[in-house]
CSV table of C-alpha atoms in Angstrom, one decimal:
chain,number,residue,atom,x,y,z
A,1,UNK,CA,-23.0,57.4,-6.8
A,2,UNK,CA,-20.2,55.0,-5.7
A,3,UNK,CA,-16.6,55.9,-6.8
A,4,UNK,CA,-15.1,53.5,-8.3
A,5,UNK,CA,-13.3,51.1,-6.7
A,6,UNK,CA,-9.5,51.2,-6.6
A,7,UNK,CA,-8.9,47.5,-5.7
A,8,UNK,CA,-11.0,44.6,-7.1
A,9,UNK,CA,-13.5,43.0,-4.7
A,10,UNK,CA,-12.5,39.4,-3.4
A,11,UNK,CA,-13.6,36.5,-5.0
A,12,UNK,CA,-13.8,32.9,-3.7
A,13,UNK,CA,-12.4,32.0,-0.1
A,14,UNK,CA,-9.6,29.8,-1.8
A,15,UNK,CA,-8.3,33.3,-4.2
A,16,UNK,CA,-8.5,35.2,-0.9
A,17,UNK,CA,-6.0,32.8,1.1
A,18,UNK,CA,-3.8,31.1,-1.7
A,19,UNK,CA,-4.0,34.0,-4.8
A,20,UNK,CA,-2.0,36.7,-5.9
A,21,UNK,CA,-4.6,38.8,-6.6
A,22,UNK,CA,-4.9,41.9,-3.7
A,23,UNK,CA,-8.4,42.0,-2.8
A,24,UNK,CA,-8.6,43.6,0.5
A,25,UNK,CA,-11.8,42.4,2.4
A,26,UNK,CA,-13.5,46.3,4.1
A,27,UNK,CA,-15.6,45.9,7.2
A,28,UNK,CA,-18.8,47.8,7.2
A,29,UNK,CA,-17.4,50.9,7.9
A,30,UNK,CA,-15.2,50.3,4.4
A,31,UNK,CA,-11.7,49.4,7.2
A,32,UNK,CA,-9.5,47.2,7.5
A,33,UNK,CA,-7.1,47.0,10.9
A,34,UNK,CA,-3.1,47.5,10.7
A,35,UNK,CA,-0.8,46.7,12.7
A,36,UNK,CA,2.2,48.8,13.0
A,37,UNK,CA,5.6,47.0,14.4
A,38,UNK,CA,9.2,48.6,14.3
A,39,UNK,CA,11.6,47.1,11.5
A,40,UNK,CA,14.4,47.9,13.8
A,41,UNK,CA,12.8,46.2,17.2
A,42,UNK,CA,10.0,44.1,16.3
A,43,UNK,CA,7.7,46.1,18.8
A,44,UNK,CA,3.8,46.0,17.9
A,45,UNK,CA,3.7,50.4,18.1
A,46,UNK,CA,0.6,50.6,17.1
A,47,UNK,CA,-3.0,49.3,15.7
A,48,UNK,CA,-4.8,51.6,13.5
A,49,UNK,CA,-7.0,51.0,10.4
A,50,UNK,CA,-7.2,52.2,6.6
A,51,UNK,CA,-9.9,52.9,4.5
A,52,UNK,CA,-9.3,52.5,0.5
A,53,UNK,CA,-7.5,55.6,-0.4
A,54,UNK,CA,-5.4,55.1,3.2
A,55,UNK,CA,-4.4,51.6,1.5
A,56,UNK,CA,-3.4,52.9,-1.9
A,57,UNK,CA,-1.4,55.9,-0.5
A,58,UNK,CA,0.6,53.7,1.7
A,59,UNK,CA,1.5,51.4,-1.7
A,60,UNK,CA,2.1,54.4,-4.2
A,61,UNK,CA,4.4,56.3,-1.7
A,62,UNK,CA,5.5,53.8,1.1
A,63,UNK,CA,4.7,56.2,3.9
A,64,UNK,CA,1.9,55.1,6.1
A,65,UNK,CA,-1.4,57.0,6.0
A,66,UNK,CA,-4.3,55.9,8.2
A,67,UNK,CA,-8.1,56.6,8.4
A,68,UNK,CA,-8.5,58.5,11.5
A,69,UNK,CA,-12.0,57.6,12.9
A,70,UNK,CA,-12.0,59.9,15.6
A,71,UNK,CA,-11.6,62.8,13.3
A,72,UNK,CA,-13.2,61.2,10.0
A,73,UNK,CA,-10.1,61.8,7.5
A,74,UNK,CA,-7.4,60.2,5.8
A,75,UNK,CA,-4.1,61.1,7.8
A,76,UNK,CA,-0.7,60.8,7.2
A,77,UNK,CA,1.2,59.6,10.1
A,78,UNK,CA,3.7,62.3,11.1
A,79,UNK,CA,1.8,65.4,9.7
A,80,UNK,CA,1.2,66.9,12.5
A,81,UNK,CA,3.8,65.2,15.2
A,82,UNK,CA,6.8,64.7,12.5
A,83,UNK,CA,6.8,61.0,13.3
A,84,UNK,CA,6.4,59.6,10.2
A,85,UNK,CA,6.3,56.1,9.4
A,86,UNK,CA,8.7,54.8,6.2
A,87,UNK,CA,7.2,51.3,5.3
A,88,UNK,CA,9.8,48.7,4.8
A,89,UNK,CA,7.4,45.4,4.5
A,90,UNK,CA,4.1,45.9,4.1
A,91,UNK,CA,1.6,42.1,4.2
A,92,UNK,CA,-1.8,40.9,4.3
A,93,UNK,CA,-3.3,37.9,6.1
A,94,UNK,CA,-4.8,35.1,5.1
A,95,UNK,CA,-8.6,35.9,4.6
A,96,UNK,CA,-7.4,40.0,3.2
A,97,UNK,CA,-8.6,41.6,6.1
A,98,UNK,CA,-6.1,42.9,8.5
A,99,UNK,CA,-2.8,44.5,7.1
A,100,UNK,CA,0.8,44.2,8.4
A,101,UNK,CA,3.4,47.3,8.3
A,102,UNK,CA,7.0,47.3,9.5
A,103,UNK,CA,7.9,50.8,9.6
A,104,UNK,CA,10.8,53.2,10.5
A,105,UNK,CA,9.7,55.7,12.1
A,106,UNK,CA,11.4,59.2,11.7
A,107,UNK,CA,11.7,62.2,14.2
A,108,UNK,CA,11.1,61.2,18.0
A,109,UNK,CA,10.2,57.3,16.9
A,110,UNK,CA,7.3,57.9,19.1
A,111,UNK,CA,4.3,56.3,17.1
A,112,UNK,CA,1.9,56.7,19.8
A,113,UNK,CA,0.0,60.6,20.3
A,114,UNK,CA,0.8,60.3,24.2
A,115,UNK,CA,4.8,60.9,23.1
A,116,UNK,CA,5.4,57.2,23.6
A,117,UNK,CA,7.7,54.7,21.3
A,118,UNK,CA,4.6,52.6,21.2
A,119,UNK,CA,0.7,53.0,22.2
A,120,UNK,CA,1.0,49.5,24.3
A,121,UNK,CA,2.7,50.8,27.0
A,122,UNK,CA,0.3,48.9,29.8
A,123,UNK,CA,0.7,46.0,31.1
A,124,UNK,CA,-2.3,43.4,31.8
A,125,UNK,CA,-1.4,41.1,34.4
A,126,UNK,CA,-2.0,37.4,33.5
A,127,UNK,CA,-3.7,34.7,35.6
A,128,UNK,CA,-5.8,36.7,38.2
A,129,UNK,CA,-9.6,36.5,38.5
A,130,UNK,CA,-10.5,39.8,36.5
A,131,UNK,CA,-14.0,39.9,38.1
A,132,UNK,CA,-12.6,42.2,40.8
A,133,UNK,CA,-10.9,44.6,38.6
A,134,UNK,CA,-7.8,44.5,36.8
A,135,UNK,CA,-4.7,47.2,37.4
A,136,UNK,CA,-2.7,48.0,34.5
A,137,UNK,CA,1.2,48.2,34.9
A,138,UNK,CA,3.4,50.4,33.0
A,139,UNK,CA,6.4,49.2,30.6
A,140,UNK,CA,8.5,51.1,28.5
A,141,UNK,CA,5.9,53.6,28.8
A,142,UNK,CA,8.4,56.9,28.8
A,143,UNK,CA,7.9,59.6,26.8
A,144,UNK,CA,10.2,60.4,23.8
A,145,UNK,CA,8.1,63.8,23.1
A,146,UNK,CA,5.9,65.9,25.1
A,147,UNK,CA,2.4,65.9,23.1
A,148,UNK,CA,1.4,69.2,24.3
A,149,UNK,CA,4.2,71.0,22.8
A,150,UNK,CA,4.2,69.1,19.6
A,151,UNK,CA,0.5,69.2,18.8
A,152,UNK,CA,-0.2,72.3,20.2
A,153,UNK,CA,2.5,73.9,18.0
A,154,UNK,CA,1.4,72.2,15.2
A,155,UNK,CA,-1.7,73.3,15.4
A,156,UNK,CA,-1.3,76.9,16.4
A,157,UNK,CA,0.7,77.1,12.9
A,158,UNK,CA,-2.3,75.8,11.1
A,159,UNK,CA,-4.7,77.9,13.0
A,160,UNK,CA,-6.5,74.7,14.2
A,161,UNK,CA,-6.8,73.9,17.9
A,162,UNK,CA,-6.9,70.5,18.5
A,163,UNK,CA,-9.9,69.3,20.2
A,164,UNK,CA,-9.9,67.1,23.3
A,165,UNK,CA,-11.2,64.4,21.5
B,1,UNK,CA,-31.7,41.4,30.4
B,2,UNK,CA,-28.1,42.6,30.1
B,3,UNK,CA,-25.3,40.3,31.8
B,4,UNK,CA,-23.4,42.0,33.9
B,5,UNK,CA,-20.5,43.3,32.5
B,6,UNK,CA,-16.9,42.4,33.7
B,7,UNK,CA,-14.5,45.0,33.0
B,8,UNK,CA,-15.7,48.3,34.0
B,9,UNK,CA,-17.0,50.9,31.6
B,10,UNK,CA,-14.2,53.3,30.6
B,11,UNK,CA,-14.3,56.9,32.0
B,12,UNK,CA,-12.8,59.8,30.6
B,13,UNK,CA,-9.4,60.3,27.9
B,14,UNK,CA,-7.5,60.8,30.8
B,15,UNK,CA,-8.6,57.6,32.6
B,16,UNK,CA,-8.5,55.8,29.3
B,17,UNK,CA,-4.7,56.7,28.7
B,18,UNK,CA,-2.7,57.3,31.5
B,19,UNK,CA,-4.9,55.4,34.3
B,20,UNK,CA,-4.0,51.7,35.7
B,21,UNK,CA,-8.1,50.5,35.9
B,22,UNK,CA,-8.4,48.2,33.1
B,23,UNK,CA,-11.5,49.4,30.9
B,24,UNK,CA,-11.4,48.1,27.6
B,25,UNK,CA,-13.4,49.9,24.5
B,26,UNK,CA,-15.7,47.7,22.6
B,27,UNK,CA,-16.5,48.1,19.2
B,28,UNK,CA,-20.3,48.5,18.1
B,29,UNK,CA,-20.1,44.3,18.0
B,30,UNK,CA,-18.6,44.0,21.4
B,31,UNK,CA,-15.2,42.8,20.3
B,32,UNK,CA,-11.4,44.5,20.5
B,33,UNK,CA,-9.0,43.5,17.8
B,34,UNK,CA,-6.3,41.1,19.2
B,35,UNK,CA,-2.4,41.0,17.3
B,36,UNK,CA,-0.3,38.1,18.6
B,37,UNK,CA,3.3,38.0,18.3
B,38,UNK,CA,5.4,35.4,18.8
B,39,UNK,CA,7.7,35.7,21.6
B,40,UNK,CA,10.2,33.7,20.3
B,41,UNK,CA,10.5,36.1,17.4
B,42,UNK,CA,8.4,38.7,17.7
B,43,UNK,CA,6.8,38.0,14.3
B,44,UNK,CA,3.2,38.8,14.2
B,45,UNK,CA,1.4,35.6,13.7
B,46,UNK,CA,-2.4,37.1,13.6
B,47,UNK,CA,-5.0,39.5,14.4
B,48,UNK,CA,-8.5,38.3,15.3
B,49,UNK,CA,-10.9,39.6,17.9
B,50,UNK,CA,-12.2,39.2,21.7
B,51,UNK,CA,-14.9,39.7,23.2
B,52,UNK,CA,-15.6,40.4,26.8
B,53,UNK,CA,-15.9,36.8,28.0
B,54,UNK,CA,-12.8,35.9,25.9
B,55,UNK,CA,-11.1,38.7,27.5
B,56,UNK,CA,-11.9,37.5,31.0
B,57,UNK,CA,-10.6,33.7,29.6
B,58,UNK,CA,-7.3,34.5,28.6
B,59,UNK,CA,-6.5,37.0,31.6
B,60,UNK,CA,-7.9,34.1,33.9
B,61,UNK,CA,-6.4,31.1,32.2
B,62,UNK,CA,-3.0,32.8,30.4
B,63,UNK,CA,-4.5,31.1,27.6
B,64,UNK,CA,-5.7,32.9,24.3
B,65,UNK,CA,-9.2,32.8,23.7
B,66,UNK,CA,-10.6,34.9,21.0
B,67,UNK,CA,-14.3,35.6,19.6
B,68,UNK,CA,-14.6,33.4,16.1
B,69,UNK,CA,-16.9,36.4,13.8
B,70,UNK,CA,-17.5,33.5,11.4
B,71,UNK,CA,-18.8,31.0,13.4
B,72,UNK,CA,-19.8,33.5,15.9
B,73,UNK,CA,-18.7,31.6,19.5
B,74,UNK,CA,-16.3,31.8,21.7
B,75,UNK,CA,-12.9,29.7,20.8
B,76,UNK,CA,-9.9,28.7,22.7
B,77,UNK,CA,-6.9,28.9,20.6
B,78,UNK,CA,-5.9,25.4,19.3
B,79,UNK,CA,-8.6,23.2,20.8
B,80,UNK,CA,-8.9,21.6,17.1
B,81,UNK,CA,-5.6,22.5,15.4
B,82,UNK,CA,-3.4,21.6,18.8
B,83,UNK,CA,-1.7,24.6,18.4
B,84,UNK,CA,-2.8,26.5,21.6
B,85,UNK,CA,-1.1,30.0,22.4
B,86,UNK,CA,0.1,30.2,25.7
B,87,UNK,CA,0.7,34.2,27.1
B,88,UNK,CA,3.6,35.5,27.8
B,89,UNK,CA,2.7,38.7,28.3
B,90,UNK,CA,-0.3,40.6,27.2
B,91,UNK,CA,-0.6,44.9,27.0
B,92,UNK,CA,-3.4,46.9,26.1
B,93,UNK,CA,-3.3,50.3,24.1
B,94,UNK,CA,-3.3,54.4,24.9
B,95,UNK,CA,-7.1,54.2,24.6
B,96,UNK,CA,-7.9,51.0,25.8
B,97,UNK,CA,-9.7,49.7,22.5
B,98,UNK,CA,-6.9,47.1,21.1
B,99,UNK,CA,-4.9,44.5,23.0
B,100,UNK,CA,-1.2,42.7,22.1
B,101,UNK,CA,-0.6,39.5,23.1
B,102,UNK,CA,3.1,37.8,22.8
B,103,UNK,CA,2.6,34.2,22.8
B,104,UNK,CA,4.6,30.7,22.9
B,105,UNK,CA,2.7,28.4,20.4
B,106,UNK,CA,2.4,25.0,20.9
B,107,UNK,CA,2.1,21.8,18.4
B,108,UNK,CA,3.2,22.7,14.9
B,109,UNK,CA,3.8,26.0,15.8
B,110,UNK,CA,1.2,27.3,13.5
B,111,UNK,CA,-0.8,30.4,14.1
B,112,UNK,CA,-2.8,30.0,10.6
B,113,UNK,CA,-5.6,27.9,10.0
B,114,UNK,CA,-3.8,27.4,6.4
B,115,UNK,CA,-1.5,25.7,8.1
B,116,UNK,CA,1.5,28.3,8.3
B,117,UNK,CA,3.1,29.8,11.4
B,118,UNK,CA,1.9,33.4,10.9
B,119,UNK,CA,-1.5,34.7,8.7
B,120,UNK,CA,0.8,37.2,6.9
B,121,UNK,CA,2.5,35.1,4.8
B,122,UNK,CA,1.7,37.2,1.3
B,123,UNK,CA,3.7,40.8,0.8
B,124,UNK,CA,2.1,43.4,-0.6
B,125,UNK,CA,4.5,45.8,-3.3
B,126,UNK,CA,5.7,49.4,-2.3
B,127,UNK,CA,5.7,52.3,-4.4
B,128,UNK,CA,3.8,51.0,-7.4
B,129,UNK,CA,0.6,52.4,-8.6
B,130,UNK,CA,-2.5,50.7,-7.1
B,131,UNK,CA,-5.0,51.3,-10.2
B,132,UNK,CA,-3.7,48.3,-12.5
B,133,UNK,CA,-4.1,45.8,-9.9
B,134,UNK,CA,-1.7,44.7,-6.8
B,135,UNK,CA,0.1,40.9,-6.9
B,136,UNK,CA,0.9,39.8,-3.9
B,137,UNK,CA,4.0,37.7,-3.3
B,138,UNK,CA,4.4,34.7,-0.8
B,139,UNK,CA,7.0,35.0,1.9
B,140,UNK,CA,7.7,32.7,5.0
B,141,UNK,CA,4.7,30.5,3.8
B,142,UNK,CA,5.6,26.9,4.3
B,143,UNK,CA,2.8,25.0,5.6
B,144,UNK,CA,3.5,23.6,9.0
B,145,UNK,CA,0.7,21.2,9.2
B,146,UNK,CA,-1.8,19.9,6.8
B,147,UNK,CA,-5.1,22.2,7.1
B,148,UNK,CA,-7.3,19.4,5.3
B,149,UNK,CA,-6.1,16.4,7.5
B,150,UNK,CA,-5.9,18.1,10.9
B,151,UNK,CA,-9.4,19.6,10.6
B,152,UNK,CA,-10.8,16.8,8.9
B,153,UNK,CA,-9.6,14.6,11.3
B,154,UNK,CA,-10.7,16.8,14.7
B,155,UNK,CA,-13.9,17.3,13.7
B,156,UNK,CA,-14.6,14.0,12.8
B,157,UNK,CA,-13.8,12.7,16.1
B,158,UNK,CA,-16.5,15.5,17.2
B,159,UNK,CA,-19.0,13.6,14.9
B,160,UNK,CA,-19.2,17.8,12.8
B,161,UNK,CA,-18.4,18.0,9.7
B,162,UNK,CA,-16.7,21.9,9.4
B,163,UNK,CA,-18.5,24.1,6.5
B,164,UNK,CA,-16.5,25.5,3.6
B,165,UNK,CA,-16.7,28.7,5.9
């Protein structure tokens, strides 16, 4: 048995990019992607994705929650690192498939899980063959928190340990 | 036969995050999500998808090239709007499966094929009960170009006629 849905499904192509209606287009795996970007810098800190209930959690309470797809559950950002993400804007695009958030983000502002402001901390260079391998730089790439503290902690309260994975 | 790949095929979590070898994650359709921002004002004006060729194209050429899911080819930013996305710097993520670009649009300045400088141009409420339905609300969404007369008129001078799609 399906649950029931919590938002309605989309209708034509024209209600999806001129409507009022919210009628968030899934992928297969019932996702959509969101970008994350600081209200106070504009930085992009991170890309993650929501299922349904990740969606509808983020509207009731205006603090983000994601669909973790490496551990297959609904997360709320900052649980288990304290950086949690306050939504001040939250969009959708044009065809209801990709979501927008500009968040602030309490504790370290780290958003990313390596203890960085952001997860897009490389660099690729631009305008180079990339046949024979391309080399990242690093940018802005220092760490505001030292992940094996903060999750290991976390998780040693819980009784958890954190897999590599 | 497989073609043989470009980017190498990423090695361990470690590698992945804190390495400088460029090994991008593909999804199970070969593609990477793809936000561009502009770098003007560090808006975020979309979020499509690459593949690996597209990839290769826009690290070769500093020119966006993304991987068009519903017309399923490759597609060089603006080769029928005008509005071409020129990089100004481009970053990939902790584990190597999403990739920001900032970019300096040319023509109209429109990222949207509606016609509008960025895809997110409807807000989503905060802190209101999902069940009973979500209106959206337009922001920033004046039309920078006509949609029906700039793809009209490209495609006619490519003797196509573009599907409702």
């Amino acid at each position: 048995m399906t649950k029931a849905a919590i938002f309605p499904a989309p209708e034509s192509k024209a209600e999806s990019e001129e409507g009022t209606v919210f009628a968030p287009r899934f992928d297969a795996e019932g996702l959509v992607p969101v970008v994350a970007t600081s209200a106070k810098t504009g930085e992009v800190l991170m890309l993650a994705y929501m299922n349904e209930e990740a969606l509808a959690r983020t509207i009731e309470t205006g603090e983000a929650h994601y669909w973790s797809r490496s551990r297959g559950r609904l997360w709320r950002k900052g649980d288990e690192s304290g950086n949690s993400q306050r939504v001040v804007e939250m969009r959708t695009d044009c065809d209801q498939d990709a979501i927008w958030l500009k968040v602030e983000t309490a504790g370290a502002e780290a958003a990313c899980h390596t203890g960085r402001k952001s997860c897009f901390y490389r660099a690729i260079p631009l305008r180079t063959a990339p046949g024979g391998g391309v080399s990242l730089s690093f940018v802005d790439a220092e760490r505001q928190f030292d992940p094996e503290t903060v999750y290991r902690h976390r998780d040693a309260a819980k009784g958890t340990l954190k897999s590599s994975e």
